[in-house]
């Protein structure tokens, strides 16, 4: 499956932004989807995930209550709604897909990142 993330840009602290990730090539509904981010000088970290069928969601503690992950299997797209942005949230955001469920399982496919810059 190929993944194409979009929606990044400049947002003021406290503002909102929605990222999208469009999938193509295979049946989107087969995949569990996730969002990750990598800030300058830091390692990539998990942000949020959503399962493929029952839409079970998981979030990093740092974004709980502010971010919301969703998916539309009819549109082959996963979204990340980001609210109450913080300056430390400036990062390259990646979407990823995997066939195997479970927190510890590896993501099989990655999209290119979309840059989100949060201004203070």
The first five atom37 places (N, CA, C, CB, O) and aatype in JSON, in Angstrom:
{
  "aatype": [20, 20, 20, 20, 20, 20, 20, 20, 20, 20, 20, 20, 20, 20, 20, 20, 20, 20, 20, 20, 20, 20, 20, 20, 20, 20, 20, 20, 20, 20, 20, 20, 20, 20, 20, 20, 20, 20, 20, 20, 20, 20, 20, 20, 20, 20, 20, 20, 20, 20, 20, 20, 20, 20, 20, 20, 20, 20, 20, 20, 20, 20, 20, 20, 20, 20, 20, 20, 20, 20, 20, 20, 20, 20, 20, 20, 20, 20, 20, 20, 20, 20, 20, 20, 20, 20, 20, 20, 20, 20, 20, 20, 20, 20, 20, 20, 20, 20, 20, 20, 20, 20, 20, 20, 20, 20, 20, 20, 20, 20, 20, 20, 20, 20, 20, 20, 20, 20, 20, 20],
  "atom_mask": [
    [1, 1, 1, 1, 1],
    [1, 1, 1, 1, 1],
    [1, 1, 1, 1, 1],
    [1, 1, 1, 1, 1],
    [1, 1, 1, 1, 1],
    [1, 1, 1, 1, 1],
    [1, 1, 1, 1, 1],
    [1, 1, 1, 1, 1],
    [1, 1, 1, 1, 1],
    [1, 1, 1, 1, 1],
    [1, 1, 1, 1, 1],
    [1, 1, 1, 1, 1],
    [1, 1, 1, 1, 1],
    [1, 1, 1, 1, 1],
    [1, 1, 1, 1, 1],
    [1, 1, 1, 1, 1],
    [1, 1, 1, 1, 1],
    [1, 1, 1, 1, 1],
    [1, 1, 1, 1, 1],
    [1, 1, 1, 1, 1],
    [1, 1, 1, 1, 1],
    [1, 1, 1, 1, 1],
    [1, 1, 1, 1, 1],
    [1, 1, 1, 1, 1],
    [1, 1, 1, 1, 1],
    [1, 1, 1, 1, 1],
    [1, 1, 1, 1, 1],
    [1, 1, 1, 1, 1],
    [1, 1, 1, 1, 1],
    [1, 1, 1, 1, 1],
    [1, 1, 1, 1, 1],
    [1, 1, 1, 1, 1],
    [1, 1, 1, 1, 1],
    [1, 1, 1, 1, 1],
    [1, 1, 1, 1, 1],
    [1, 1, 1, 1, 1],
    [1, 1, 1, 1, 1],
    [1, 1, 1, 1, 1],
    [1, 1, 1, 1, 1],
    [1, 1, 1, 1, 1],
    [1, 1, 1, 1, 1],
    [1, 1, 1, 1, 1],
    [1, 1, 1, 1, 1],
    [1, 1, 1, 1, 1],
    [1, 1, 1, 1, 1],
    [1, 1, 1, 1, 1],
    [1, 1, 1, 1, 1],
    [1, 1, 1, 1, 1],
    [1, 1, 1, 1, 1],
    [1, 1, 1, 1, 1],
    [1, 1, 1, 1, 1],
    [1, 1, 1, 1, 1],
    [1, 1, 1, 1, 1],
    [1, 1, 1, 1, 1],
    [1, 1, 1, 1, 1],
    [1, 1, 1, 1, 1],
    [1, 1, 1, 1, 1],
    [1, 1, 1, 1, 1],
    [1, 1, 1, 1, 1],
    [1, 1, 1, 1, 1],
    [1, 1, 1, 1, 1],
    [1, 1, 1, 1, 1],
    [1, 1, 1, 1, 1],
    [1, 1, 1, 1, 1],
    [1, 1, 1, 1, 1],
    [1, 1, 1, 1, 1],
    [1, 1, 1, 1, 1],
    [1, 1, 1, 1, 1],
    [1, 1, 1, 1, 1],
    [1, 1, 1, 1, 1],
    [1, 1, 1, 1, 1],
    [1, 1, 1, 1, 1],
    [1, 1, 1, 1, 1],
    [1, 1, 1, 1, 1],
    [1, 1, 1, 1, 1],
    [1, 1, 1, 1, 1],
    [1, 1, 1, 1, 1],
    [1, 1, 1, 1, 1],
    [1, 1, 1, 1, 1],
    [1, 1, 1, 1, 1],
    [1, 1, 1, 1, 1],
    [1, 1, 1, 1, 1],
    [1, 1, 1, 1, 1],
    [1, 1, 1, 1, 1],
    [1, 1, 1, 1, 1],
    [1, 1, 1, 1, 1],
    [1, 1, 1, 1, 1],
    [1, 1, 1, 1, 1],
    [1, 1, 1, 1, 1],
    [1, 1, 1, 1, 1],
    [1, 1, 1, 1, 1],
    [1, 1, 1, 1, 1],
    [1, 1, 1, 1, 1],
    [1, 1, 1, 1, 1],
    [1, 1, 1, 1, 1],
    [1, 1, 1, 1, 1],
    [1, 1, 1, 1, 1],
    [1, 1, 1, 1, 1],
    [1, 1, 1, 1, 1],
    [1, 1, 1, 1, 1],
    [1, 1, 1, 1, 1],
    [1, 1, 1, 1, 1],
    [1, 1, 1, 1, 1],
    [1, 1, 1, 1, 1],
    [1, 1, 1, 1, 1],
    [1, 1, 1, 1, 1],
    [1, 1, 1, 1, 1],
    [1, 1, 1, 1, 1],
    [1, 1, 1, 1, 1],
    [1, 1, 1, 1, 1],
    [1, 1, 1, 1, 1],
    [1, 1, 1, 1, 1],
    [1, 1, 1, 1, 1],
    [1, 1, 1, 1, 1],
    [1, 1, 1, 1, 1],
    [1, 1, 1, 1, 1],
    [1, 1, 1, 1, 1],
    [1, 1, 1, 1, 1],
    [1, 1, 1, 1, 1],
    [1, 1, 1, 1, 1]
  ],
  "atom_positions": [
    [[0.84, -1.18, 0.0], [0.0, 0.0, 0.0], [0.89, 1.24, 0.0], [-0.96, 0.0, 1.22], [1.93, 1.28, 0.65]],
    [[0.45, 2.25, -0.74], [1.17, 3.53, -0.77], [0.4, 4.56, 0.05], [1.37, 4.04, -2.23], [-0.83, 4.62, 0.0]],
    [[1.13, 5.34, 0.8], [0.53, 6.32, 1.7], [1.0, 7.72, 1.35], [0.86, 5.98, 3.16], [2.18, 7.94, 1.1]],
    [[0.07, 8.65, 1.34], [0.37, 10.04, 1.01], [-0.23, 10.94, 2.07], [-0.17, 10.41, -0.4], [-1.44, 11.11, 2.14]],
    [[0.64, 11.52, 2.89], [0.18, 12.41, 3.95], [0.1, 13.84, 3.43], [1.1, 12.34, 5.18], [0.88, 14.25, 2.57]],
    [[-0.83, 14.58, 3.97], [-0.99, 15.98, 3.58], [-1.65, 16.75, 4.72], [-1.82, 16.1, 2.29], [-2.11, 16.16, 5.7]],
    [[-1.69, 18.06, 4.57], [-2.37, 18.89, 5.55], [-1.47, 19.64, 6.49], [-3.28, 18.07, 6.32], [-1.94, 20.43, 7.31]],
    [[-0.17, 19.41, 6.39], [0.75, 20.12, 7.26], [0.83, 21.6, 6.92], [2.13, 19.5, 7.19], [0.36, 22.03, 5.86]],
    [[1.42, 22.36, 7.82], [1.55, 23.79, 7.6], [1.9, 24.49, 8.89], [0.27, 24.37, 7.0], [2.34, 23.88, 9.86]],
    [[1.69, 25.78, 8.86], [1.99, 26.62, 10.02], [0.72, 26.84, 10.82], [2.61, 27.98, 9.59], [-0.32, 27.21, 10.27]],
    [[0.81, 26.62, 12.12], [-0.34, 26.85, 13.0], [0.15, 27.55, 14.25], [-1.07, 25.5, 13.35], [1.25, 27.26, 14.74]],
    [[-0.64, 28.44, 14.76], [-0.28, 29.13, 15.99], [-0.53, 28.23, 17.2], [-1.06, 30.43, 16.13], [-1.4, 27.37, 17.17]],
    [[0.22, 28.44, 18.23], [0.01, 27.7, 19.47], [-1.44, 27.9, 19.92], [1.0, 28.16, 20.57], [-1.96, 29.02, 19.92]],
    [[-2.07, 26.82, 20.3], [-3.47, 26.87, 20.69], [-4.42, 26.62, 19.55], [-3.77, 28.17, 21.31], [-5.62, 26.42, 19.76]],
    [[-3.9, 26.65, 18.33], [-4.75, 26.46, 17.16], [-4.95, 25.0, 16.81], [-4.15, 27.18, 15.98], [-4.51, 24.11, 17.53]],
    [[-5.62, 24.77, 15.69], [-5.96, 23.42, 15.25], [-5.52, 23.18, 13.83], [-7.46, 23.17, 15.38], [-5.37, 24.11, 13.03]],
    [[-5.31, 21.9, 13.53], [-4.92, 21.5, 12.19], [-5.35, 20.07, 12.0], [-3.38, 21.67, 11.95], [-5.33, 19.28, 12.94]],
    [[-5.75, 19.72, 10.78], [-6.11, 18.34, 10.49], [-5.21, 17.78, 9.4], [-7.59, 18.24, 10.08], [-5.09, 18.37, 8.32]],
    [[-4.6, 16.66, 9.69], [-3.78, 15.96, 8.71], [-4.59, 14.85, 8.07], [-2.51, 15.41, 9.36], [-5.49, 14.27, 8.69]],
    [[-4.27, 14.56, 6.83], [-4.9, 13.46, 6.11], [-3.83, 12.53, 5.56], [-5.8, 13.99, 4.97], [-2.72, 12.96, 5.27]],
    [[-4.18, 11.28, 5.43], [-3.28, 10.31, 4.83], [-4.11, 9.42, 3.91], [-2.52, 9.48, 5.91], [-4.94, 8.64, 4.37]],
    [[-3.87, 9.55, 2.62], [-4.6, 8.77, 1.63], [-3.81, 7.53, 1.26], [-4.9, 9.63, 0.38], [-2.61, 7.6, 1.01]],
    [[-4.49, 6.4, 1.21], [-3.86, 5.14, 0.88], [-4.3, 4.67, -0.5], [-4.19, 4.08, 1.93], [-5.44, 4.9, -0.91]],
    [[-3.4, 4.01, -1.19], [-3.74, 3.46, -2.49], [-2.97, 2.16, -2.7], [-3.42, 4.48, -3.63], [-1.95, 1.92, -2.06]],
    [[-3.46, 1.35, -3.58], [-2.76, 0.13, -3.96], [-3.37, -1.15, -3.45], [-1.38, 0.21, -3.49], [-3.36, -2.16, -4.15]],
    [[-3.9, -1.13, -2.25], [-4.52, -2.34, -1.7], [-5.71, -1.95, -0.85], [-3.51, -3.16, -0.88], [-5.96, -0.77, -0.61]],
    [[-6.44, -2.94, -0.41], [-7.61, -2.68, 0.4], [-7.23, -2.0, 1.71], [-8.36, -3.97, 0.68], [-6.57, -2.59, 2.56]],
    [[-7.65, -0.76, 1.85], [-7.31, 0.05, 3.02], [-7.83, -0.56, 4.3], [-7.85, 1.45, 2.86], [-7.18, -0.47, 5.34]],
    [[-8.98, -1.18, 4.23], [-9.61, -1.7, 5.44], [-8.86, -2.87, 6.05], [-11.02, -2.11, 5.14], [-9.18, -3.3, 7.16]],
    [[-7.86, -3.41, 5.35], [-7.05, -4.5, 5.89], [-6.03, -4.0, 6.91], [-6.33, -5.23, 4.75], [-5.48, -4.79, 7.67]],
    [[-5.79, -2.71, 6.91], [-4.67, -2.17, 7.66], [-5.08, -1.42, 8.92], [-3.87, -1.26, 6.78], [-6.05, -0.67, 8.94]],
    [[-4.29, -1.65, 9.96], [-4.33, -0.79, 11.13], [-3.46, 0.42, 10.8], [-3.83, -1.55, 12.44], [-2.4, 0.28, 10.19]],
    [[-3.9, 1.58, 11.2], [-3.22, 2.81, 10.8], [-2.68, 3.58, 12.01], [-4.17, 3.7, 10.01], [-3.24, 3.52, 13.1]],
    [[-1.6, 4.28, 11.77], [-1.01, 5.06, 12.86], [-0.4, 6.36, 12.37], [0.05, 4.25, 13.57], [-0.11, 6.52, 11.18]],
    [[-0.23, 7.27, 13.29], [0.48, 8.53, 13.04], [1.68, 8.59, 13.97], [-0.46, 9.76, 13.25], [1.6, 8.21, 15.14]],
    [[2.77, 9.06, 13.44], [4.01, 9.25, 14.19], [4.53, 10.65, 13.88], [5.09, 8.16, 13.83], [4.09, 11.29, 12.93]],
    [[5.46, 11.12, 14.69], [6.08, 12.4, 14.41], [7.55, 12.38, 14.82], [5.34, 13.53, 15.14], [7.97, 11.62, 15.69]],
    [[8.31, 13.24, 14.15], [9.72, 13.38, 14.48], [10.06, 14.84, 14.53], [10.61, 12.64, 13.46], [10.04, 15.54, 13.51]],
    [[10.37, 15.31, 15.73], [10.76, 16.69, 15.92], [12.24, 16.86, 15.6], [10.45, 17.15, 17.36], [12.99, 15.89, 15.63]],
    [[12.67, 18.07, 15.3], [14.08, 18.31, 14.98], [15.01, 17.83, 16.1], [14.32, 19.79, 14.73], [14.84, 18.2, 17.26]],
    [[15.97, 17.01, 15.75], [16.94, 16.52, 16.72], [16.45, 15.42, 17.64], [17.4, 17.64, 17.53], [17.15, 15.04, 18.58]],
    [[15.25, 14.91, 17.38], [14.68, 13.88, 18.25], [14.33, 12.64, 17.44], [13.44, 14.4, 18.99], [14.27, 12.67, 16.21]],
    [[14.1, 11.56, 18.15], [13.7, 10.34, 17.5], [12.21, 10.38, 17.14], [14.01, 9.13, 18.39], [11.44, 11.13, 17.73]],
    [[11.85, 9.56, 16.19], [10.45, 9.45, 15.82], [9.66, 8.85, 16.98], [10.27, 8.61, 14.55], [10.13, 7.93, 17.64]],
    [[8.47, 9.37, 17.21], [7.65, 8.88, 18.31], [6.22, 8.62, 17.85], [7.66, 9.87, 19.47], [5.72, 9.22, 16.9]],
    [[5.59, 7.72, 18.55], [4.19, 7.37, 18.28], [3.28, 8.51, 18.72], [3.81, 6.05, 19.01], [3.5, 9.15, 19.75]],
    [[2.25, 8.75, 17.91], [1.26, 9.78, 18.25], [-0.11, 9.16, 18.49], [1.18, 10.83, 17.14], [-0.71, 9.36, 19.55]],
    [[-0.61, 8.4, 17.51], [-1.96, 7.86, 17.62], [-2.11, 6.68, 16.66], [-3.02, 8.94, 17.32], [-1.38, 6.56, 15.68]],
    [[-3.08, 5.81, 16.97], [-3.34, 4.66, 16.12], [-4.82, 4.33, 16.15], [-2.5, 3.44, 16.56], [-5.53, 4.65, 17.11]],
    [[-5.28, 3.68, 15.07], [-6.67, 3.26, 14.99], [-6.72, 1.9, 14.31], [-7.53, 4.31, 14.21], [-6.04, 1.67, 13.31]],
    [[-7.52, 1.01, 14.87], [-7.59, -0.34, 14.32], [-8.43, -0.36, 13.05], [-8.17, -1.31, 15.35], [-9.1, 0.61, 12.72]],
    [[-8.38, -1.47, 12.37], [-8.93, -1.51, 11.02], [-10.43, -1.73, 10.97], [-8.25, -2.58, 10.24], [-11.09, -1.27, 10.04]],
    [[-11.01, -2.43, 11.94], [-12.41, -2.79, 11.85], [-13.26, -2.07, 12.91], [-12.57, -4.3, 12.0], [-14.21, -1.36, 12.58]],
    [[-12.91, -2.25, 14.18], [-13.76, -1.68, 15.23], [-13.31, -0.28, 15.64], [-13.76, -2.59, 16.45], [-13.89, 0.33, 16.54]],
    [[-12.27, 0.23, 14.95], [-11.83, 1.6, 15.15], [-11.38, 1.87, 16.58], [-12.94, 2.56, 14.78], [-11.55, 2.98, 17.09]],
    [[-10.8, 0.88, 17.22], [-10.21, 1.11, 18.54], [-9.06, 2.1, 18.39], [-9.71, -0.22, 19.17], [-8.24, 1.97, 17.48]],
    [[-9.0, 3.08, 19.28], [-8.0, 4.14, 19.18], [-7.02, 4.11, 20.34], [-8.69, 5.5, 19.12], [-7.35, 3.69, 21.45]],
    [[-5.81, 4.55, 20.06], [-4.79, 4.69, 21.09], [-4.01, 5.96, 20.86], [-3.85, 3.47, 21.11], [-3.8, 6.37, 19.72]],
    [[-3.57, 6.59, 21.95], [-2.87, 7.86, 21.85], [-1.65, 7.89, 22.77], [-3.81, 9.01, 22.19], [-1.62, 7.24, 23.81]],
    [[-0.66, 8.65, 22.35], [0.45, 8.95, 23.24], [-0.08, 9.84, 24.37], [1.63, 9.63, 22.47], [-0.99, 10.64, 24.16]],
    [[0.5, 9.7, 25.54], [0.04, 10.5, 26.68], [0.13, 11.99, 26.39], [0.86, 10.17, 27.92], [-0.69, 12.78, 26.87]],
    [[1.11, 12.38, 25.61], [1.35, 13.8, 25.35], [0.26, 14.46, 24.51], [2.67, 13.98, 24.67], [0.16, 15.68, 24.47]],
    [[-0.56, 13.65, 23.84], [-1.58, 14.23, 22.96], [-3.0, 13.86, 23.38], [-1.34, 13.79, 21.54], [-3.96, 14.34, 22.78]],
    [[-3.15, 13.02, 24.38], [-4.47, 12.61, 24.83], [-5.32, 13.82, 25.19], [-4.37, 11.67, 26.02], [-4.88, 14.73, 25.88]],
    [[-6.54, 13.8, 24.71], [-7.45, 14.9, 24.99], [-7.32, 16.06, 24.03], [-7.24, 15.38, 26.38], [-8.16, 16.96, 24.04]],
    [[-6.29, 16.06, 23.2], [-6.1, 17.17, 22.25], [-6.14, 16.69, 20.8], [-4.76, 17.87, 22.52], [-6.57, 17.43, 19.91]],
    [[-5.71, 15.49, 20.55], [-5.68, 14.93, 19.2], [-6.75, 13.87, 19.06], [-4.29, 14.34, 18.87], [-7.14, 13.23, 20.03]],
    [[-7.23, 13.71, 17.82], [-8.25, 12.7, 17.55], [-7.95, 12.04, 16.22], [-9.68, 13.32, 17.55], [-7.84, 12.71, 15.19]],
    [[-7.82, 10.7, 16.23], [-7.55, 9.97, 15.0], [-8.85, 9.34, 14.52], [-6.45, 8.88, 15.23], [-9.64, 8.83, 15.31]],
    [[-9.05, 9.38, 13.23], [-10.24, 8.77, 12.64], [-9.87, 8.21, 11.26], [-11.4, 9.8, 12.53], [-8.8, 8.48, 10.72]],
    [[-10.79, 7.42, 10.72], [-10.55, 6.88, 9.39], [-11.85, 6.75, 8.64], [-9.85, 5.52, 9.48], [-12.92, 6.6, 9.23]],
    [[-11.75, 6.81, 7.34], [-12.89, 6.61, 6.46], [-12.48, 5.53, 5.47], [-13.32, 7.96, 5.74], [-11.79, 5.81, 4.49]],
    [[-12.92, 4.33, 5.71], [-12.51, 3.22, 4.86], [-13.06, 3.35, 3.43], [-12.96, 1.9, 5.46], [-12.48, 2.83, 2.49]],
    [[-14.17, 4.05, 3.29], [-14.73, 4.25, 1.95], [-13.86, 5.2, 1.13], [-16.16, 4.81, 2.05], [-13.83, 5.12, -0.1]],
    [[-13.16, 6.09, 1.81], [-12.28, 7.05, 1.12], [-10.8, 6.66, 1.22], [-12.48, 8.44, 1.7], [-9.94, 7.39, 0.73]],
    [[-10.53, 5.52, 1.84], [-9.14, 5.06, 2.0], [-8.25, 6.12, 2.65], [-8.55, 4.67, 0.64], [-7.12, 6.35, 2.23]],
    [[-8.79, 6.75, 3.68], [-8.07, 7.85, 4.29], [-8.13, 7.78, 5.81], [-8.65, 9.18, 3.81], [-9.15, 7.4, 6.39]],
    [[-7.03, 8.13, 6.43], [-6.98, 8.27, 7.88], [-6.65, 9.73, 8.19], [-5.93, 7.3, 8.52], [-5.89, 10.38, 7.47]],
    [[-7.23, 10.23, 9.27], [-7.09, 11.64, 9.64], [-6.49, 11.78, 11.03], [-8.45, 12.35, 9.57], [-6.59, 10.88, 11.87]],
    [[-5.87, 12.91, 11.25], [-5.42, 13.26, 12.59], [-5.82, 14.7, 12.86], [-3.86, 13.06, 12.74], [-5.24, 15.63, 12.3]],
    [[-6.82, 14.88, 13.71], [-7.26, 16.2, 14.12], [-6.42, 16.62, 15.32], [-8.79, 16.22, 14.47], [-6.39, 15.94, 16.34]],
    [[-5.74, 17.73, 15.18], [-4.85, 18.2, 16.24], [-5.37, 19.53, 16.76], [-3.38, 18.34, 15.72], [-5.44, 20.51, 16.02]],
    [[-5.72, 19.55, 18.02], [-6.24, 20.76, 18.66], [-5.28, 21.23, 19.75], [-7.64, 20.51, 19.25], [-4.43, 20.48, 20.22]],
    [[-5.45, 22.47, 20.14], [-4.64, 23.04, 21.24], [-3.16, 22.77, 21.02], [-5.08, 22.46, 22.59], [-2.47, 22.24, 21.9]],
    [[-2.67, 23.14, 19.85], [-1.29, 22.84, 19.5], [-0.31, 23.56, 20.41], [-1.02, 23.22, 18.06], [-0.55, 24.69, 20.84]],
    [[0.79, 22.88, 20.7], [1.86, 23.4, 21.52], [3.1, 23.61, 20.66], [2.15, 22.46, 22.7], [3.31, 22.88, 19.69]],
    [[3.93, 24.6, 20.99], [5.15, 24.85, 20.18], [6.04, 23.63, 20.05], [5.95, 25.98, 20.79], [6.68, 23.45, 19.01]],
    [[6.1, 22.81, 21.08], [6.96, 21.62, 21.01], [6.39, 20.57, 20.06], [7.14, 21.01, 22.39], [7.01, 19.53, 19.83]],
    [[5.21, 20.86, 19.51], [4.61, 19.94, 18.56], [5.12, 20.11, 17.15], [3.15, 20.11, 18.57], [4.69, 19.38, 16.26]],
    [[6.04, 21.04, 16.91], [6.62, 21.2, 15.58], [7.38, 19.93, 15.23], [7.56, 22.43, 15.52], [8.29, 19.5, 15.94]],
    [[6.98, 19.33, 14.11], [7.6, 18.05, 13.74], [7.16, 17.66, 12.34], [7.23, 16.94, 14.74], [6.26, 18.26, 11.74]],
    [[7.82, 16.64, 11.85], [7.41, 16.0, 10.6], [6.48, 14.87, 11.01], [8.66, 15.47, 9.76], [6.86, 14.0, 11.8]],
    [[5.27, 14.87, 10.48], [4.27, 13.88, 10.85], [4.16, 12.82, 9.74], [2.9, 14.56, 11.1], [4.05, 13.14, 8.56]],
    [[4.2, 11.56, 10.17], [4.14, 10.44, 9.24], [2.9, 9.59, 9.51], [5.42, 9.58, 9.33], [2.5, 9.43, 10.67]],
    [[2.3, 9.06, 8.46], [1.29, 8.03, 8.65], [1.91, 6.69, 8.29], [0.02, 8.33, 7.78], [2.86, 6.61, 7.5]],
    [[1.36, 5.64, 8.88], [1.9, 4.31, 8.68], [0.78, 3.28, 8.72], [2.97, 3.98, 9.74], [-0.29, 3.53, 9.27]],
    [[1.04, 2.12, 8.12], [0.04, 1.07, 8.04], [0.66, -0.27, 8.4], [-0.59, 1.02, 6.64], [1.82, -0.54, 8.09]],
    [[-0.13, -1.11, 9.04], [0.33, -2.45, 9.34], [-0.83, -3.43, 9.27], [0.99, -2.5, 10.71], [-1.99, -3.07, 9.48]],
    [[-0.49, -4.68, 8.98], [-1.5, -5.72, 8.89], [-1.76, -6.4, 10.22], [-1.09, -6.75, 7.87], [-2.86, -6.91, 10.46]],
    [[-0.76, -6.4, 11.1], [-0.86, -7.15, 12.34], [-1.25, -6.24, 13.49], [0.45, -7.86, 12.65], [-0.64, -5.19, 13.69]],
    [[-2.26, -6.64, 14.24], [-2.71, -5.86, 15.38], [-1.72, -5.97, 16.54], [-4.11, -6.32, 15.82], [-0.88, -6.87, 16.58]],
    [[-1.86, -5.04, 17.47], [-1.02, -5.09, 18.66], [-0.12, -3.89, 18.78], [-0.2, -6.34, 18.66], [0.41, -3.39, 17.79]],
    [[0.05, -3.44, 20.02], [0.85, -2.24, 20.26], [2.29, -2.43, 19.83], [0.79, -1.86, 21.74], [2.91, -1.5, 19.32]],
    [[2.84, -3.61, 20.03], [4.27, -3.84, 19.79], [4.59, -4.27, 18.37], [4.77, -4.89, 20.74], [5.76, -4.43, 18.02]],
    [[3.58, -4.44, 17.55], [3.87, -4.9, 16.19], [4.41, -3.77, 15.33], [2.61, -5.49, 15.54], [4.15, -2.59, 15.58]],
    [[5.16, -4.16, 14.33], [5.86, -3.19, 13.49], [4.95, -2.73, 12.36], [7.15, -3.79, 12.92], [4.17, -3.51, 11.82]],
    [[5.07, -1.46, 12.02], [4.34, -0.93, 10.88], [5.09, -1.32, 9.59], [4.19, 0.62, 10.99], [6.31, -1.21, 9.49]],
    [[4.29, -1.77, 8.63], [4.87, -2.31, 7.4], [5.12, -1.24, 6.34], [3.96, -3.37, 6.84], [6.06, -1.35, 5.56]],
    [[4.28, -0.22, 6.33], [4.35, 0.78, 5.27], [4.32, 2.17, 5.88], [3.21, 0.61, 4.27], [3.64, 2.42, 6.88]],
    [[5.08, 3.07, 5.26], [5.18, 4.44, 5.75], [4.97, 5.42, 4.6], [6.56, 4.69, 6.42], [5.4, 5.19, 3.47]],
    [[4.31, 6.51, 4.92], [4.2, 7.59, 3.96], [5.33, 8.58, 4.14], [2.85, 8.28, 4.08], [6.12, 8.48, 5.08]],
    [[5.39, 9.53, 3.23], [6.36, 10.6, 3.42], [5.8, 11.54, 4.48], [6.66, 11.36, 2.06], [4.58, 11.57, 4.68]],
    [[6.6, 12.27, 5.13], [6.12, 13.13, 6.2], [5.48, 14.41, 5.7], [7.25, 13.47, 7.13], [5.74, 14.85, 4.58]],
    [[4.66, 14.98, 6.52], [4.12, 16.31, 6.26], [4.51, 17.19, 7.44], [2.55, 16.27, 6.06], [4.31, 16.82, 8.6]],
    [[5.07, 18.35, 7.14], [5.65, 19.2, 8.18], [4.6, 20.07, 8.85], [6.75, 20.07, 7.6], [3.82, 20.75, 8.18]],
    [[4.58, 20.02, 10.16], [3.71, 20.88, 10.95], [4.6, 21.77, 11.8], [2.71, 20.04, 11.83], [5.43, 21.29, 12.57]],
    [[4.41, 23.06, 11.67], [5.17, 24.02, 12.45], [4.22, 24.79, 13.35], [5.97, 24.99, 11.53], [3.26, 25.4, 12.88]],
    [[4.49, 24.75, 14.64], [3.65, 25.43, 15.61], [4.39, 26.67, 16.09], [3.28, 24.5, 16.8], [5.48, 26.57, 16.67]],
    [[3.81, 27.83, 15.86], [4.44, 29.07, 16.27], [3.94, 29.5, 17.64], [4.19, 30.18, 15.23], [2.77, 29.32, 17.97]],
    [[4.83, 30.05, 18.43], [4.45, 30.46, 19.78], [3.99, 31.91, 19.81], [5.61, 30.27, 20.74], [3.64, 32.43, 20.86]]
  ]
}
